[in-house]
Amino acid sequence: MNKWEIRGLSLSREISYWSKDPSTKVGALILDQNHRVVSFGYNGYPKGCCDDGMENRDIKLAKIIHAEQNAILFAKRDLTGCTMYVWPMAPCSRCAGIIIQSGITKIVTIEPSEDLYARWGKDIEIAFSMYQEREVKLIQFPKSLFFEKYTENNIESPVF
């Protein structure tokens, strides 16, 4: 894990906290080839839409815009050759297509947990095959490499 991967994942983690989703907070960051911030996004409802219904999974899934999509939409520029950092999970297959279309060539993220893979494994595999087909580089790190758990007071602290 190099310093830019640490920085990118750290920033995408911080951005994820801005999401109002009570169960899944996702952050995405796009950096250009010179490691400059191009855009960022978090999962949430479209601008101007009422945040009501986040507790209702069906309503939430129908209305929510993913962090990756928001980051690409807010960029408003050519993203060819850029890198996307996503916390705390890899983009879904729906986002994978949008990422590929945008010209992003590298994704840095956290490996799917067993629980996430049990629920979304098929979708994760589809996204990964799309990256492979289009030669989008996917780098995944175990969450345990990125964070050290302190069990006595249940605090997660970055390991830098």
Coordinates of N, CA and C in Angstrom, one line a residue:
M1 N 0.9 -1.2 0.0 CA 0.0 0.0 0.0 C 0.9 1.2 0.0
N2 N 0.8 2.0 -1.1 CA 1.7 3.2 -1.1 C 1.0 4.4 -0.5
K3 N 1.7 5.5 -0.3 CA 1.1 6.7 0.4 C -0.1 7.2 -0.3
W4 N -0.2 7.2 -1.6 CA -1.3 7.7 -2.3 C -2.6 6.8 -2.1
E5 N -2.3 5.5 -2.1 CA -3.5 4.6 -1.8 C -4.0 4.8 -0.4
I6 N -3.1 5.0 0.5 CA -3.5 5.3 1.9 C -4.3 6.6 2.0
R7 N -3.8 7.6 1.3 CA -4.4 9.0 1.3 C -5.8 8.9 0.6
G8 N -5.8 8.2 -0.5 CA -7.1 8.1 -1.3 C -8.2 7.4 -0.5
L9 N -7.8 6.3 0.1 CA -8.8 5.5 0.9 C -9.1 6.3 2.2
S10 N -8.2 7.0 2.8 CA -8.5 7.8 4.0 C -9.5 8.9 3.6
L11 N -9.3 9.6 2.5 CA -10.2 10.6 2.1 C -11.6 10.1 1.7
S12 N -11.6 9.0 1.0 CA -12.9 8.4 0.7 C -13.7 7.9 1.9
R13 N -12.9 7.4 2.9 CA -13.5 7.0 4.2 C -14.2 8.2 4.8
E14 N -13.4 9.3 4.9 CA -13.9 10.6 5.5 C -15.2 11.1 4.8
I15 N -15.2 11.0 3.5 CA -16.3 11.5 2.6 C -17.5 10.6 2.9
S16 N -17.3 9.3 3.1 CA -18.4 8.4 3.4 C -19.3 8.8 4.6
Y17 N -18.7 9.4 5.6 CA -19.4 9.9 6.8 C -20.5 10.9 6.4
W18 N -20.4 11.6 5.3 CA -21.3 12.6 4.9 C -22.7 12.0 4.5
S19 N -22.7 10.7 4.2 CA -23.9 10.1 3.7 C -24.9 10.0 4.9
K20 N -26.2 10.3 4.5 CA -27.3 10.2 5.5 C -27.8 8.8 5.6
D21 N -27.3 7.9 4.8 CA -27.8 6.5 4.9 C -27.4 5.9 6.2
P22 N -28.4 5.4 7.0 CA -28.1 4.9 8.3 C -27.4 3.6 8.3
S23 N -27.5 2.8 7.2 CA -26.9 1.5 7.2 C -25.6 1.3 6.4
T24 N -25.5 2.1 5.3 CA -24.3 1.9 4.4 C -23.8 3.3 4.0
K25 N -22.7 3.6 4.5 CA -22.0 4.9 4.2 C -20.9 4.7 3.2
V26 N -21.0 5.2 2.0 CA -20.0 4.9 1.0 C -19.4 6.3 0.5
G27 N -18.1 6.3 0.3 CA -17.4 7.5 -0.2 C -16.6 7.2 -1.4
A28 N -16.5 8.1 -2.3 CA -15.7 7.9 -3.5 C -14.9 9.2 -3.8
L29 N -13.7 9.0 -4.2 CA -12.8 10.1 -4.5 C -12.1 9.8 -5.9
I30 N -12.0 10.8 -6.7 CA -11.3 10.7 -8.0 C -10.1 11.6 -8.0
L31 N -8.9 11.0 -8.3 CA -7.7 11.8 -8.4 C -7.2 11.6 -9.8
D32 N -6.6 12.7 -10.3 CA -6.0 12.6 -11.6 C -4.6 12.0 -11.6
Q33 N -3.9 12.0 -12.7 CA -2.6 11.3 -12.8 C -1.5 12.0 -11.9
N34 N -1.8 13.2 -11.5 CA -0.8 14.0 -10.7 C -1.3 14.0 -9.2
H35 N -2.2 13.1 -8.9 CA -2.8 13.0 -7.5 C -3.5 14.2 -7.0
R36 N -4.1 15.0 -8.0 CA -4.9 16.1 -7.6 C -6.4 15.7 -7.5
V37 N -7.1 16.2 -6.6 CA -8.5 15.9 -6.4 C -9.3 16.5 -7.6
V38 N -10.0 15.6 -8.3 CA -10.9 16.0 -9.4 C -12.3 16.1 -8.9
S39 N -12.7 15.1 -8.1 CA -14.1 15.1 -7.6 C -14.3 14.1 -6.5
F40 N -15.4 14.2 -5.8 CA -15.7 13.2 -4.7 C -17.2 13.1 -4.6
G41 N -17.7 12.0 -4.0 CA -19.1 11.8 -3.8 C -19.4 10.8 -2.7
Y42 N -20.6 10.9 -2.3 CA -21.1 9.9 -1.3 C -22.5 9.5 -1.7
N43 N -22.9 8.3 -1.1 CA -24.2 7.8 -1.5 C -25.3 8.7 -0.8
G44 N -26.3 9.0 -1.6 CA -27.5 9.8 -1.0 C -28.5 10.0 -2.1
Y45 N -29.6 10.6 -1.7 CA -30.7 11.0 -2.6 C -30.3 12.1 -3.5
P46 N -31.0 12.2 -4.7 CA -30.7 13.3 -5.6 C -30.9 14.7 -4.9
K47 N -30.1 15.6 -5.4 CA -30.2 17.0 -4.9 C -31.6 17.5 -4.9
G48 N -32.0 18.0 -3.7 CA -33.4 18.6 -3.6 C -34.4 17.6 -3.2
C49 N -34.1 16.3 -3.2 CA -35.1 15.3 -2.8 C -35.1 15.1 -1.3
C50 N -36.2 15.0 -0.7 CA -36.4 14.8 0.7 C -35.7 13.5 1.1
D51 N -34.9 13.6 2.3 CA -34.2 12.4 2.8 C -35.1 11.4 3.5
D52 N -36.4 11.6 3.5 CA -37.3 10.7 4.2 C -37.2 9.3 3.5
G53 N -37.4 8.3 4.2 CA -37.5 6.9 3.7 C -36.2 6.2 3.7
M54 N -35.1 6.8 4.3 CA -33.8 6.1 4.3 C -33.9 4.8 5.1
E55 N -34.9 4.7 6.1 CA -35.0 3.5 6.9 C -35.7 2.4 6.1
N56 N -36.5 2.8 5.1 CA -37.2 1.8 4.3 C -36.3 1.3 3.1
R57 N -35.8 0.1 3.2 CA -34.8 -0.4 2.3 C -35.2 -0.3 0.8
D58 N -36.5 -0.6 0.5 CA -37.0 -0.6 -0.9 C -37.0 0.8 -1.4
I59 N -37.5 1.8 -0.6 CA -37.5 3.2 -1.0 C -36.1 3.7 -1.2
K60 N -35.2 3.4 -0.3 CA -33.8 3.8 -0.3 C -33.1 3.3 -1.6
L61 N -33.3 2.0 -1.9 CA -32.6 1.4 -3.0 C -33.1 2.0 -4.3
A62 N -34.4 2.4 -4.4 CA -35.0 2.9 -5.6 C -34.5 4.4 -5.8
K63 N -34.2 5.1 -4.7 CA -33.9 6.6 -4.9 C -32.5 6.9 -4.8
I64 N -31.7 6.1 -4.2 CA -30.3 6.5 -3.8 C -29.4 6.6 -5.1
I65 N -28.5 7.5 -5.1 CA -27.4 7.6 -6.1 C -26.1 7.2 -5.4
H66 N -25.4 6.2 -6.0 CA -24.2 5.7 -5.4 C -23.1 6.7 -5.4
A67 N -22.2 6.6 -4.4 CA -21.1 7.5 -4.3 C -20.3 7.6 -5.5
E68 N -20.0 6.5 -6.2 CA -19.2 6.5 -7.4 C -19.9 7.3 -8.5
Q69 N -21.2 7.2 -8.6 CA -22.0 7.9 -9.6 C -22.0 9.4 -9.3
N70 N -22.1 9.8 -8.0 CA -22.1 11.2 -7.6 C -20.7 11.8 -8.0
A71 N -19.7 11.1 -7.7 CA -18.3 11.6 -7.9 C -18.1 11.8 -9.4
I72 N -18.6 10.9 -10.3 CA -18.4 11.1 -11.7 C -19.3 12.3 -12.2
L73 N -20.5 12.3 -11.7 CA -21.4 13.4 -12.1 C -20.9 14.8 -11.7
F74 N -20.4 14.9 -10.5 CA -19.9 16.2 -10.0 C -18.6 16.6 -10.7
A75 N -17.8 15.6 -11.3 CA -16.5 16.0 -11.9 C -16.7 16.9 -13.1
K76 N -17.7 16.7 -13.9 CA -18.0 17.5 -15.1 C -16.8 17.8 -16.0
R77 N -16.0 16.7 -16.1 CA -14.8 16.8 -17.0 C -14.4 15.4 -17.5
D78 N -13.5 15.3 -18.4 CA -13.0 14.1 -18.9 C -12.2 13.4 -17.8
L79 N -12.5 12.1 -17.5 CA -11.8 11.4 -16.4 C -10.9 10.3 -16.9
T80 N -10.5 10.4 -18.2 CA -9.6 9.4 -18.8 C -8.3 9.4 -18.0
G81 N -7.9 8.2 -17.5 CA -6.7 8.0 -16.8 C -6.7 8.3 -15.3
C82 N -7.9 8.7 -14.8 CA -8.0 9.0 -13.4 C -8.1 7.7 -12.6
T83 N -7.9 7.9 -11.3 CA -8.1 6.8 -10.3 C -9.2 7.1 -9.4
M84 N -10.0 6.1 -9.1 CA -11.1 6.2 -8.1 C -10.8 5.4 -6.9
Y85 N -11.0 6.0 -5.7 CA -10.9 5.4 -4.4 C -12.3 5.2 -3.8
V86 N -12.6 4.0 -3.4 CA -14.0 3.8 -2.9 C -13.9 3.1 -1.5
W87 N -14.6 3.7 -0.5 CA -14.7 3.1 0.8 C -16.1 2.9 1.2
P88 N -16.5 1.8 1.8 CA -15.7 0.7 2.3 C -15.9 -0.6 1.5
M89 N -16.4 -0.4 0.2 CA -16.6 -1.6 -0.6 C -16.3 -1.3 -2.1
A90 N -16.1 -2.3 -2.9 CA -15.9 -2.1 -4.3 C -17.2 -1.7 -5.0
P91 N -17.1 -1.0 -6.1 CA -18.3 -0.6 -6.8 C -19.1 -1.8 -7.3
C92 N -20.4 -1.6 -7.4 CA -21.3 -2.6 -7.9 C -21.2 -2.7 -9.4
S93 N -21.9 -3.6 -10.0 CA -21.8 -3.8 -11.5 C -22.4 -2.6 -12.2
R94 N -23.5 -2.0 -11.6 CA -24.1 -0.8 -12.2 C -23.1 0.3 -12.3
C95 N -22.4 0.5 -11.2 CA -21.4 1.6 -11.2 C -20.2 1.2 -12.0
A96 N -19.8 0.0 -12.1 CA -18.7 -0.5 -12.9 C -18.8 0.0 -14.4
G97 N -20.0 -0.1 -14.9 CA -20.2 0.3 -16.3 C -20.0 1.8 -16.4
I98 N -20.5 2.6 -15.5 CA -20.4 4.0 -15.5 C -18.9 4.4 -15.4
I99 N -18.2 3.7 -14.5 CA -16.8 4.0 -14.3 C -16.0 3.7 -15.6
I100 N -16.3 2.6 -16.2 CA -15.6 2.2 -17.4 C -15.9 3.3 -18.5
Q101 N -17.2 3.6 -18.6 CA -17.6 4.6 -19.6 C -16.9 6.0 -19.4
S102 N -16.6 6.3 -18.2 CA -16.0 7.6 -17.9 C -14.6 7.7 -18.2
G103 N -13.9 6.6 -18.4 CA -12.5 6.6 -18.7 C -11.6 6.4 -17.5
I104 N -12.1 6.2 -16.3 CA -11.3 5.9 -15.1 C -10.6 4.6 -15.4
T105 N -9.3 4.5 -15.1 CA -8.5 3.3 -15.4 C -8.0 2.5 -14.2
K106 N -8.3 3.0 -13.0 CA -7.8 2.4 -11.8 C -8.8 2.6 -10.7
I107 N -9.1 1.5 -9.9 CA -9.9 1.6 -8.8 C -9.2 1.0 -7.6
V108 N -9.2 1.8 -6.5 CA -8.6 1.3 -5.2 C -9.6 1.2 -4.2
T109 N -9.8 0.1 -3.5 CA -10.9 -0.1 -2.6 C -10.5 -1.2 -1.5
I110 N -11.5 -1.6 -0.8 CA -11.3 -2.5 0.3 C -11.9 -3.9 -0.2
E111 N -11.3 -5.0 0.2 CA -11.8 -6.3 -0.2 C -13.2 -6.5 0.4
P112 N -14.1 -7.2 -0.3 CA -15.4 -7.5 0.2 C -15.3 -8.4 1.5
S113 N -16.1 -8.1 2.5 CA -16.1 -8.9 3.7 C -16.9 -10.2 3.3
E114 N -16.8 -11.2 4.1 CA -17.6 -12.4 3.9 C -19.1 -12.2 3.8
D115 N -19.5 -11.3 4.7 CA -20.9 -11.0 4.8 C -21.4 -10.2 3.5
L116 N -20.6 -9.3 3.0 CA -20.9 -8.6 1.8 C -20.9 -9.5 0.6
Y117 N -19.9 -10.4 0.6 CA -19.8 -11.3 -0.5 C -21.0 -12.3 -0.5
A118 N -21.4 -12.7 0.6 CA -22.6 -13.6 0.7 C -23.8 -13.0 0.1
R119 N -24.0 -11.7 0.3 CA -25.2 -11.0 -0.2 C -25.0 -10.5 -1.6
W120 N -23.8 -10.1 -2.0 CA -23.6 -9.4 -3.3 C -22.6 -10.1 -4.2
G121 N -22.2 -11.3 -3.9 CA -21.2 -12.0 -4.6 C -21.3 -12.0 -6.1
K122 N -22.5 -12.3 -6.6 CA -22.7 -12.4 -8.1 C -22.5 -11.0 -8.7
D123 N -23.0 -10.0 -8.1 CA -22.8 -8.6 -8.6 C -21.4 -8.2 -8.6
I124 N -20.7 -8.5 -7.5 CA -19.2 -8.2 -7.4 C -18.4 -8.9 -8.5
E125 N -18.7 -10.2 -8.7 CA -18.0 -10.9 -9.8 C -18.3 -10.3 -11.2
I126 N -19.5 -9.9 -11.4 CA -19.8 -9.3 -12.7 C -19.0 -8.0 -12.9
A127 N -19.0 -7.2 -11.8 CA -18.2 -5.9 -11.9 C -16.7 -6.2 -12.1
F128 N -16.2 -7.2 -11.4 CA -14.8 -7.5 -11.6 C -14.5 -8.0 -13.0
S129 N -15.4 -8.8 -13.5 CA -15.1 -9.3 -14.9 C -15.2 -8.1 -15.9
M130 N -16.0 -7.2 -15.7 CA -16.1 -6.0 -16.5 C -14.8 -5.2 -16.5
Y131 N -14.2 -5.0 -15.3 CA -12.9 -4.3 -15.2 C -11.8 -5.1 -15.9
Q132 N -11.8 -6.4 -15.8 CA -10.8 -7.2 -16.4 C -11.0 -7.1 -17.9
E133 N -12.2 -7.2 -18.4 CA -12.4 -7.1 -19.9 C -11.9 -5.8 -20.5
R134 N -12.1 -4.7 -19.7 CA -11.7 -3.4 -20.2 C -10.4 -2.9 -19.7
E135 N -9.7 -3.8 -19.0 CA -8.3 -3.5 -18.4 C -8.3 -2.3 -17.5
V136 N -9.3 -2.3 -16.6 CA -9.3 -1.3 -15.5 C -8.7 -2.0 -14.4
K137 N -7.6 -1.4 -13.9 CA -6.8 -2.0 -12.8 C -7.6 -1.9 -11.5
L138 N -7.8 -3.0 -10.8 CA -8.5 -3.0 -9.5 C -7.5 -3.4 -8.4
I139 N -7.4 -2.6 -7.4 CA -6.5 -2.9 -6.3 C -7.4 -2.9 -5.0
Q140 N -7.3 -4.0 -4.3 CA -8.1 -4.2 -3.1 C -7.2 -4.5 -1.9
F141 N -7.6 -3.9 -0.8 CA -6.8 -4.2 0.4 C -7.7 -4.7 1.5
P142 N -7.2 -5.6 2.3 CA -8.0 -6.1 3.4 C -8.2 -4.9 4.4
K143 N -9.4 -4.8 4.9 CA -9.7 -3.7 5.8 C -8.8 -3.8 7.0
S144 N -8.4 -5.0 7.4 CA -7.5 -5.2 8.6 C -6.2 -4.6 8.4
L145 N -5.7 -4.4 7.1 CA -4.4 -3.8 6.9 C -4.5 -2.3 7.1
F146 N -5.7 -1.8 6.9 CA -5.9 -0.3 7.0 C -6.3 0.2 8.4
F147 N -6.9 -0.7 9.1 CA -7.3 -0.3 10.5 C -6.9 -1.3 11.5
E148 N -6.6 -0.8 12.7 CA -6.3 -1.6 13.8 C -7.4 -1.5 14.8
K149 N -8.0 -2.6 15.3 CA -9.1 -2.5 16.2 C -8.6 -2.5 17.7
Y150 N -9.2 -1.6 18.4 CA -8.9 -1.6 19.9 C -10.1 -2.1 20.6
T151 N -10.1 -3.3 21.0 CA -11.3 -4.0 21.5 C -11.7 -3.5 22.9
E152 N -10.8 -3.0 23.7 CA -11.2 -2.5 25.0 C -12.3 -1.4 25.0
N153 N -12.2 -0.5 24.1 CA -13.2 0.6 24.0 C -13.8 0.7 22.6
N154 N -13.6 -0.4 21.8 CA -14.3 -0.5 20.5 C -14.0 0.7 19.6
I155 N -12.8 1.1 19.5 CA -12.4 2.3 18.6 C -11.5 1.8 17.5
E156 N -11.9 2.2 16.3 CA -11.0 1.9 15.1 C -10.1 3.1 14.9
S157 N -8.8 2.8 14.7 CA -7.8 3.9 14.5 C -7.0 3.6 13.3
P158 N -6.7 4.6 12.4 CA -5.9 4.3 11.2 C -4.5 3.9 11.6
V159 N -4.0 3.0 10.8 CA -2.6 2.5 10.9 C -1.8 3.2 9.8
F160 N -1.0 4.2 10.2 CA -0.2 4.9 9.2 C 1.2 4.8 9.5

